[in-house]
PDB file of C-alpha atoms in Angstrom:
ATOM      1  CA  UNK E  15      -4.366  17.212  26.378  1.00  0.00           C
ATOM      2  CA  UNK E  16      -4.398  20.027  23.559  1.00  0.00           C
ATOM      3  CA  UNK E  17      -6.829  18.808  20.688  1.00  0.00           C
ATOM      4  CA  UNK E  18      -4.557  19.063  17.319  1.00  0.00           C
ATOM      5  CA  UNK E  19      -7.589  19.202  15.403  1.00  0.00           C
ATOM      6  CA  UNK E  20      -8.428  17.313  12.572  1.00  0.00           C
ATOM      7  CA  UNK E  21      -4.652  15.287  10.688  1.00  0.00           C
ATOM      8  CA  UNK E  22      -6.488  15.569   7.491  1.00  0.00           C
ATOM      9  CA  UNK E  23      -9.930  14.837   5.788  1.00  0.00           C
ATOM     10  CA  UNK E  24     -10.634  11.521   5.553  1.00  0.00           C
ATOM     11  CA  UNK E  25     -10.714  10.441   1.603  1.00  0.00           C
ATOM     12  CA  UNK E  26     -13.440   8.791   1.617  1.00  0.00           C
ATOM     13  CA  UNK E  27     -12.168   5.781  -0.046  1.00  0.00           C
ATOM     14  CA  UNK E  28     -14.106   2.991   0.506  1.00  0.00           C
ATOM     15  CA  UNK E  29     -11.740   0.115   2.410  1.00  0.00           C
ATOM     16  CA  UNK E  30     -11.552  -3.534   0.921  1.00  0.00           C
ATOM     17  CA  UNK E  31     -14.436  -5.364   2.660  1.00  0.00           C
ATOM     18  CA  UNK E  32     -14.009  -7.243   5.485  1.00  0.00           C
ATOM     19  CA  UNK E  33     -14.732 -10.644   3.395  1.00  0.00           C
ATOM     20  CA  UNK E  34     -12.600 -10.124   1.119  1.00  0.00           C
ATOM     21  CA  UNK E  35      -9.802  -8.928   3.469  1.00  0.00           C
ATOM     22  CA  UNK E  36     -10.380 -12.340   4.922  1.00  0.00           C
ATOM     23  CA  UNK E  37     -10.806 -14.431   2.412  1.00  0.00           C
ATOM     24  CA  UNK E  38      -7.095 -13.065   0.699  1.00  0.00           C
ATOM     25  CA  UNK E  39      -5.816 -13.274   4.429  1.00  0.00           C
ATOM     26  CA  UNK E  40      -6.090 -17.019   4.576  1.00  0.00           C
ATOM     27  CA  UNK E  41      -4.530 -17.591   1.113  1.00  0.00           C
ATOM     28  CA  UNK E  42      -1.879 -14.766   1.750  1.00  0.00           C
ATOM     29  CA  UNK E  43      -1.176 -17.114   5.782  1.00  0.00           C
ATOM     30  CA  UNK E  44      -0.901 -20.045   3.708  1.00  0.00           C
ATOM     31  CA  UNK E  45       1.635 -19.249   1.364  1.00  0.00           C
ATOM     32  CA  UNK E  46       3.512 -16.345   4.481  1.00  0.00           C
ATOM     33  CA  UNK E  47       6.000 -19.761   5.596  1.00  0.00           C
ATOM     34  CA  UNK E  48       9.419 -20.350   4.267  1.00  0.00           C
ATOM     35  CA  UNK E  49       8.809 -24.033   3.707  1.00  0.00           C
ATOM     36  CA  UNK E  50       5.670 -23.525   1.916  1.00  0.00           C
ATOM     37  CA  UNK E  51       7.199 -21.146  -0.363  1.00  0.00           C
ATOM     38  CA  UNK E  52       9.704 -23.186  -1.054  1.00  0.00           C
ATOM     39  CA  UNK E  53       7.512 -25.665  -1.510  1.00  0.00           C
ATOM     40  CA  UNK E  54       5.518 -23.495  -4.375  1.00  0.00           C
ATOM     41  CA  UNK E  55       8.909 -22.386  -5.802  1.00  0.00           C
ATOM     42  CA  UNK E  56       9.989 -26.014  -6.377  1.00  0.00           C
ATOM     43  CA  UNK E  57       6.318 -26.709  -8.338  1.00  0.00           C
ATOM     44  CA  UNK E  58       6.601 -23.871 -10.086  1.00  0.00           C
ATOM     45  CA  UNK E  59      10.016 -24.561 -11.682  1.00  0.00           C
ATOM     46  CA  UNK E  60       9.219 -28.696 -11.575  1.00  0.00           C
ATOM     47  CA  UNK E  61       9.324 -29.906 -15.219  1.00  0.00           C
ATOM     48  CA  UNK E  62       5.535 -30.282 -16.786  1.00  0.00           C
ATOM     49  CA  UNK E  63       5.037 -27.336 -13.693  1.00  0.00           C
ATOM     50  CA  UNK E  64       4.220 -30.862 -11.106  1.00  0.00           C
ATOM     51  CA  UNK E  65       5.748 -32.507  -8.616  1.00  0.00           C
ATOM     52  CA  UNK E  66       5.357 -35.779  -5.781  1.00  0.00           C
ATOM     53  CA  UNK E  67       5.592 -35.993  -2.508  1.00  0.00           C
ATOM     54  CA  UNK E  68       8.443 -38.260  -3.032  1.00  0.00           C
ATOM     55  CA  UNK E  69      10.418 -35.805  -5.133  1.00  0.00           C
ATOM     56  CA  UNK E  70       9.561 -31.917  -2.539  1.00  0.00           C
ATOM     57  CA  UNK E  71      10.607 -34.037   0.510  1.00  0.00           C
ATOM     58  CA  UNK E  72      14.174 -34.929  -1.189  1.00  0.00           C
ATOM     59  CA  UNK E  73      14.735 -31.733  -2.831  1.00  0.00           C
ATOM     60  CA  UNK E  74      13.602 -29.921   0.976  1.00  0.00           C
ATOM     61  CA  UNK E  75      15.415 -32.106   3.428  1.00  0.00           C
ATOM     62  CA  UNK E  76      12.795 -32.294   5.116  1.00  0.00           C
ATOM     63  CA  UNK E  77      10.404 -35.594   6.202  1.00  0.00           C
ATOM     64  CA  UNK E  78       7.212 -36.709   4.234  1.00  0.00           C
ATOM     65  CA  UNK E  79       4.538 -36.122   6.988  1.00  0.00           C
ATOM     66  CA  UNK E  80       6.137 -32.687   7.279  1.00  0.00           C
ATOM     67  CA  UNK E  81       5.912 -32.009   3.844  1.00  0.00           C
ATOM     68  CA  UNK E  82       2.834 -33.635   3.493  1.00  0.00           C
ATOM     69  CA  UNK E  83       1.178 -31.145   5.749  1.00  0.00           C
ATOM     70  CA  UNK E  84       2.553 -27.821   4.612  1.00  0.00           C
ATOM     71  CA  UNK E  85       1.215 -29.344   1.225  1.00  0.00           C
ATOM     72  CA  UNK E  86      -2.244 -29.525   2.458  1.00  0.00           C
ATOM     73  CA  UNK E  87      -2.414 -26.028   3.904  1.00  0.00           C
ATOM     74  CA  UNK E  88      -1.429 -25.270   0.337  1.00  0.00           C
ATOM     75  CA  UNK E  89      -4.291 -27.029  -1.600  1.00  0.00           C
ATOM     76  CA  UNK E  90      -7.184 -26.142   0.890  1.00  0.00           C
ATOM     77  CA  UNK E  91      -6.180 -22.422   0.740  1.00  0.00           C
ATOM     78  CA  UNK E  92      -6.296 -22.962  -3.190  1.00  0.00           C
ATOM     79  CA  UNK E  93      -3.626 -22.666  -4.189  1.00  0.00           C
ATOM     80  CA  UNK E  94      -2.403 -25.950  -5.412  1.00  0.00           C
ATOM     81  CA  UNK E  95      -4.067 -29.014  -6.907  1.00  0.00           C
ATOM     82  CA  UNK E  96      -3.674 -32.585  -5.909  1.00  0.00           C
ATOM     83  CA  UNK E  97      -3.976 -35.466  -8.077  1.00  0.00           C
ATOM     84  CA  UNK E  98      -3.562 -39.186  -7.492  1.00  0.00           C
ATOM     85  CA  UNK E  99      -2.283 -41.018  -9.868  1.00  0.00           C
ATOM     86  CA  UNK E 100      -0.919 -44.532  -8.813  1.00  0.00           C
ATOM     87  CA  UNK E 101       0.764 -44.849  -5.563  1.00  0.00           C
ATOM     88  CA  UNK E 102       2.031 -40.780  -5.746  1.00  0.00           C
ATOM     89  CA  UNK E 103      -0.132 -37.930  -5.208  1.00  0.00           C
ATOM     90  CA  UNK E 104       1.136 -35.396  -7.921  1.00  0.00           C
ATOM     91  CA  UNK E 105       0.799 -31.254  -7.082  1.00  0.00           C
ATOM     92  CA  UNK E 106       0.782 -28.433  -9.309  1.00  0.00           C
ATOM     93  CA  UNK E 107      -0.213 -24.560  -9.153  1.00  0.00           C
ATOM     94  CA  UNK E 108      -3.802 -24.038  -9.283  1.00  0.00           C
ATOM     95  CA  UNK E 109      -3.808 -21.866 -12.790  1.00  0.00           C
ATOM     96  CA  UNK E 110      -4.509 -18.307 -11.715  1.00  0.00           C
ATOM     97  CA  UNK E 111      -3.957 -19.080  -8.325  1.00  0.00           C
ATOM     98  CA  UNK E 112      -0.892 -16.750  -7.391  1.00  0.00           C
ATOM     99  CA  UNK E 113      -1.716 -14.098 -10.385  1.00  0.00           C
ATOM    100  CA  UNK E 114      -4.594 -13.463  -8.426  1.00  0.00           C
ATOM    101  CA  UNK E 115      -2.602 -12.580  -4.980  1.00  0.00           C
ATOM    102  CA  UNK E 116      -0.085 -10.911  -6.839  1.00  0.00           C
ATOM    103  CA  UNK E 117      -2.598  -8.679  -8.282  1.00  0.00           C
ATOM    104  CA  UNK E 118      -4.019  -7.742  -5.147  1.00  0.00           C
ATOM    105  CA  UNK E 119      -0.472  -6.310  -4.296  1.00  0.00           C
ATOM    106  CA  UNK E 120      -0.229  -4.327  -7.191  1.00  0.00           C
ATOM    107  CA  UNK E 121      -2.984  -2.555  -6.687  1.00  0.00           C
ATOM    108  CA  UNK E 122      -4.586  -3.581  -3.716  1.00  0.00           C
ATOM    109  CA  UNK E 123      -7.484  -1.592  -3.532  1.00  0.00           C
TER     110      UNK E 123
ATOM    111  CA  UNK U   9       5.088 -52.846   2.214  1.00  0.00           C
ATOM    112  CA  UNK U  10       5.631 -52.669  -0.814  1.00  0.00           C
ATOM    113  CA  UNK U  11       8.138 -50.809  -3.059  1.00  0.00           C
ATOM    114  CA  UNK U  12       6.613 -48.388  -5.360  1.00  0.00           C
ATOM    115  CA  UNK U  13       9.643 -47.301  -6.883  1.00  0.00           C
ATOM    116  CA  UNK U  14      10.379 -44.340  -7.859  1.00  0.00           C
ATOM    117  CA  UNK U  15       7.758 -41.530  -8.157  1.00  0.00           C
ATOM    118  CA  UNK U  16       9.227 -39.385 -10.998  1.00  0.00           C
ATOM    119  CA  UNK U  17      12.876 -38.447 -11.233  1.00  0.00           C
ATOM    120  CA  UNK U  18      13.522 -35.637  -9.668  1.00  0.00           C
ATOM    121  CA  UNK U  19      14.112 -32.751 -11.128  1.00  0.00           C
ATOM    122  CA  UNK U  20      17.302 -31.508  -9.651  1.00  0.00           C
ATOM    123  CA  UNK U  21      15.688 -27.853  -9.385  1.00  0.00           C
ATOM    124  CA  UNK U  22      17.139 -25.544  -6.718  1.00  0.00           C
ATOM    125  CA  UNK U  23      14.823 -24.943  -4.266  1.00  0.00           C
ATOM    126  CA  UNK U  24      14.572 -20.895  -2.857  1.00  0.00           C
ATOM    127  CA  UNK U  25      16.974 -20.334  -0.513  1.00  0.00           C
ATOM    128  CA  UNK U  26      16.209 -20.744   3.500  1.00  0.00           C
ATOM    129  CA  UNK U  27      17.379 -17.103   4.156  1.00  0.00           C
ATOM    130  CA  UNK U  28      15.241 -15.631   0.849  1.00  0.00           C
ATOM    131  CA  UNK U  29      12.440 -17.803   2.027  1.00  0.00           C
ATOM    132  CA  UNK U  30      12.151 -16.484   5.944  1.00  0.00           C
ATOM    133  CA  UNK U  31      12.839 -12.684   4.458  1.00  0.00           C
ATOM    134  CA  UNK U  32       9.761 -13.586   2.260  1.00  0.00           C
ATOM    135  CA  UNK U  33       7.723 -14.990   4.972  1.00  0.00           C
ATOM    136  CA  UNK U  34       8.326 -12.449   6.802  1.00  0.00           C
ATOM    137  CA  UNK U  35       6.908  -9.580   4.685  1.00  0.00           C
ATOM    138  CA  UNK U  36       4.109 -12.292   3.438  1.00  0.00           C
ATOM    139  CA  UNK U  37       2.934 -12.299   7.480  1.00  0.00           C
ATOM    140  CA  UNK U  38       3.228  -8.807   7.759  1.00  0.00           C
ATOM    141  CA  UNK U  39      -0.051  -8.559   4.816  1.00  0.00           C
ATOM    142  CA  UNK U  40      -1.770 -11.442   5.441  1.00  0.00           C
ATOM    143  CA  UNK U  41      -4.616  -9.905   8.192  1.00  0.00           C
ATOM    144  CA  UNK U  42      -7.077  -8.985   7.303  1.00  0.00           C
ATOM    145  CA  UNK U  43      -7.091  -5.761   9.187  1.00  0.00           C
ATOM    146  CA  UNK U  44      -3.193  -4.871   7.609  1.00  0.00           C
ATOM    147  CA  UNK U  45      -4.887  -5.866   4.002  1.00  0.00           C
ATOM    148  CA  UNK U  46      -7.522  -3.063   4.458  1.00  0.00           C
ATOM    149  CA  UNK U  47      -5.159  -0.556   6.191  1.00  0.00           C
ATOM    150  CA  UNK U  48      -2.792  -1.033   2.977  1.00  0.00           C
ATOM    151  CA  UNK U  49      -6.166  -0.691   0.930  1.00  0.00           C
ATOM    152  CA  UNK U  50      -6.992   2.352   2.420  1.00  0.00           C
ATOM    153  CA  UNK U  51      -3.367   3.670   1.970  1.00  0.00           C
ATOM    154  CA  UNK U  52      -3.246   3.026  -1.731  1.00  0.00           C
ATOM    155  CA  UNK U  53      -6.483   4.580  -2.298  1.00  0.00           C
ATOM    156  CA  UNK U  54      -5.605   7.629  -0.305  1.00  0.00           C
ATOM    157  CA  UNK U  55      -5.373  10.954  -2.329  1.00  0.00           C
ATOM    158  CA  UNK U  56      -1.735  11.329  -2.492  1.00  0.00           C
ATOM    159  CA  UNK U  57      -1.044   7.312  -1.361  1.00  0.00           C
ATOM    160  CA  UNK U  58      -0.394   8.284   2.325  1.00  0.00           C
ATOM    161  CA  UNK U  59      -2.794   8.283   5.403  1.00  0.00           C
ATOM    162  CA  UNK U  60      -2.750   9.884   8.961  1.00  0.00           C
ATOM    163  CA  UNK U  61      -3.539   7.144  12.018  1.00  0.00           C
ATOM    164  CA  UNK U  62      -6.708   9.582  12.686  1.00  0.00           C
ATOM    165  CA  UNK U  63      -8.427   8.565   9.198  1.00  0.00           C
ATOM    166  CA  UNK U  64      -7.064   4.884   9.093  1.00  0.00           C
ATOM    167  CA  UNK U  65      -8.777   4.929  12.530  1.00  0.00           C
ATOM    168  CA  UNK U  66     -11.988   6.480  11.522  1.00  0.00           C
ATOM    169  CA  UNK U  67     -12.251   4.533   8.094  1.00  0.00           C
ATOM    170  CA  UNK U  68     -11.672   0.911   9.444  1.00  0.00           C
ATOM    171  CA  UNK U  69     -14.279   1.600  12.588  1.00  0.00           C
ATOM    172  CA  UNK U  70     -10.853   0.279  15.105  1.00  0.00           C
ATOM    173  CA  UNK U  71      -9.326   2.340  17.929  1.00  0.00           C
ATOM    174  CA  UNK U  72      -6.319   3.727  17.397  1.00  0.00           C
ATOM    175  CA  UNK U  73      -4.179   1.443  19.494  1.00  0.00           C
ATOM    176  CA  UNK U  74      -5.133  -1.067  17.434  1.00  0.00           C
ATOM    177  CA  UNK U  75      -4.540   0.510  14.595  1.00  0.00           C
ATOM    178  CA  UNK U  76      -1.287   1.431  15.294  1.00  0.00           C
ATOM    179  CA  UNK U  77       0.237  -1.737  16.417  1.00  0.00           C
ATOM    180  CA  UNK U  78      -0.644  -2.858  12.716  1.00  0.00           C
ATOM    181  CA  UNK U  79       0.542   0.243  11.158  1.00  0.00           C
ATOM    182  CA  UNK U  80       3.608  -0.874  12.857  1.00  0.00           C
ATOM    183  CA  UNK U  81       3.786  -3.908  12.090  1.00  0.00           C
ATOM    184  CA  UNK U  82       3.956  -3.000   8.293  1.00  0.00           C
ATOM    185  CA  UNK U  83       6.792  -0.495   8.719  1.00  0.00           C
ATOM    186  CA  UNK U  84       8.860  -2.725  10.549  1.00  0.00           C
ATOM    187  CA  UNK U  85       8.049  -4.991   7.060  1.00  0.00           C
ATOM    188  CA  UNK U  86       9.339  -2.904   4.850  1.00  0.00           C
ATOM    189  CA  UNK U  87       6.326  -2.348   3.359  1.00  0.00           C
ATOM    190  CA  UNK U  88       5.217   0.841   4.848  1.00  0.00           C
ATOM    191  CA  UNK U  89       7.046   4.364   5.663  1.00  0.00           C
ATOM    192  CA  UNK U  90       6.025   6.303   8.796  1.00  0.00           C
ATOM    193  CA  UNK U  91       6.724  10.287   8.486  1.00  0.00           C
ATOM    194  CA  UNK U  92       5.931  12.048  11.777  1.00  0.00           C
ATOM    195  CA  UNK U  93       4.566  15.900  10.596  1.00  0.00           C
ATOM    196  CA  UNK U  94       3.451  17.764  13.453  1.00  0.00           C
ATOM    197  CA  UNK U  95       1.631  15.846  15.807  1.00  0.00           C
ATOM    198  CA  UNK U  96       0.300  12.942  13.600  1.00  0.00           C
ATOM    199  CA  UNK U  97       2.142  10.224  11.840  1.00  0.00           C
ATOM    200  CA  UNK U  98       1.858   9.812   8.152  1.00  0.00           C
ATOM    201  CA  UNK U  99       2.066   6.556   6.505  1.00  0.00           C
ATOM    202  CA  UNK U 100       2.882   5.757   2.693  1.00  0.00           C
ATOM    203  CA  UNK U 101       3.479   2.598   0.914  1.00  0.00           C
ATOM    204  CA  UNK U 102       7.262   2.239   0.126  1.00  0.00           C
ATOM    205  CA  UNK U 103       7.536   2.255  -3.588  1.00  0.00           C
ATOM    206  CA  UNK U 104       8.354  -0.700  -5.027  1.00  0.00           C
ATOM    207  CA  UNK U 105       7.821  -3.115  -1.920  1.00  0.00           C
ATOM    208  CA  UNK U 106       4.296  -4.470  -3.129  1.00  0.00           C
ATOM    209  CA  UNK U 107       5.615  -5.215  -6.171  1.00  0.00           C
ATOM    210  CA  UNK U 108       8.845  -7.034  -5.175  1.00  0.00           C
ATOM    211  CA  UNK U 109       6.700  -9.795  -3.257  1.00  0.00           C
ATOM    212  CA  UNK U 110       3.881  -9.758  -6.542  1.00  0.00           C
ATOM    213  CA  UNK U 111       6.923 -10.437  -8.283  1.00  0.00           C
ATOM    214  CA  UNK U 112       7.646 -13.611  -6.277  1.00  0.00           C
ATOM    215  CA  UNK U 113       4.211 -14.719  -6.274  1.00  0.00           C
ATOM    216  CA  UNK U 114       3.855 -14.756 -10.706  1.00  0.00           C
ATOM    217  CA  UNK U 115       7.434 -15.705 -10.722  1.00  0.00           C
ATOM    218  CA  UNK U 116       8.395 -18.074  -7.508  1.00  0.00           C
ATOM    219  CA  UNK U 117      11.684 -18.950  -8.265  1.00  0.00           C
TER     220      UNK U 117
END
């Protein structure tokens, strides 16, 4: 095989650290699901920017265990906040969580 | 079981369509991997906003087949553009692709 020589001079740019990439990856994985994207969209669009499980279950035409499973993943990833009031759990978007992820995409450094 | 009554009045907000959620989910899945986040970050930070495989392989300390695999996923998702020049392939970020995804996060409707 012929040695093609260097393709370019390495830029020397530091890569995003492994630790930061892994933490961000967990949050992006939480959002990277069609049902979870729709849940976040519904909560964002709801009056008061919060919604209860029953509301979300009805709007998405999914079973409550399925919706609760997806909501838990979003809560564990720090994207949604869960608050129990009476018999119902209400979900809202953690302030700044989505903006922080968006910032990674607009300036992925 | 006692009927707890309605938790809230459904907002009637339309959910993001299934088709749009599935398309966006494919792009978020492409980015939701630590190595792919680091690749995008490196290309974004490179001079001329492009990098060749050899450069990326060296900076990430990964094998070239692994890097090529991750780059292909990003190209297939419409996030990276691939251009062959001579013996090397150069990768750049598709203009607007990351901004569009960021927009979904800042206004998830």
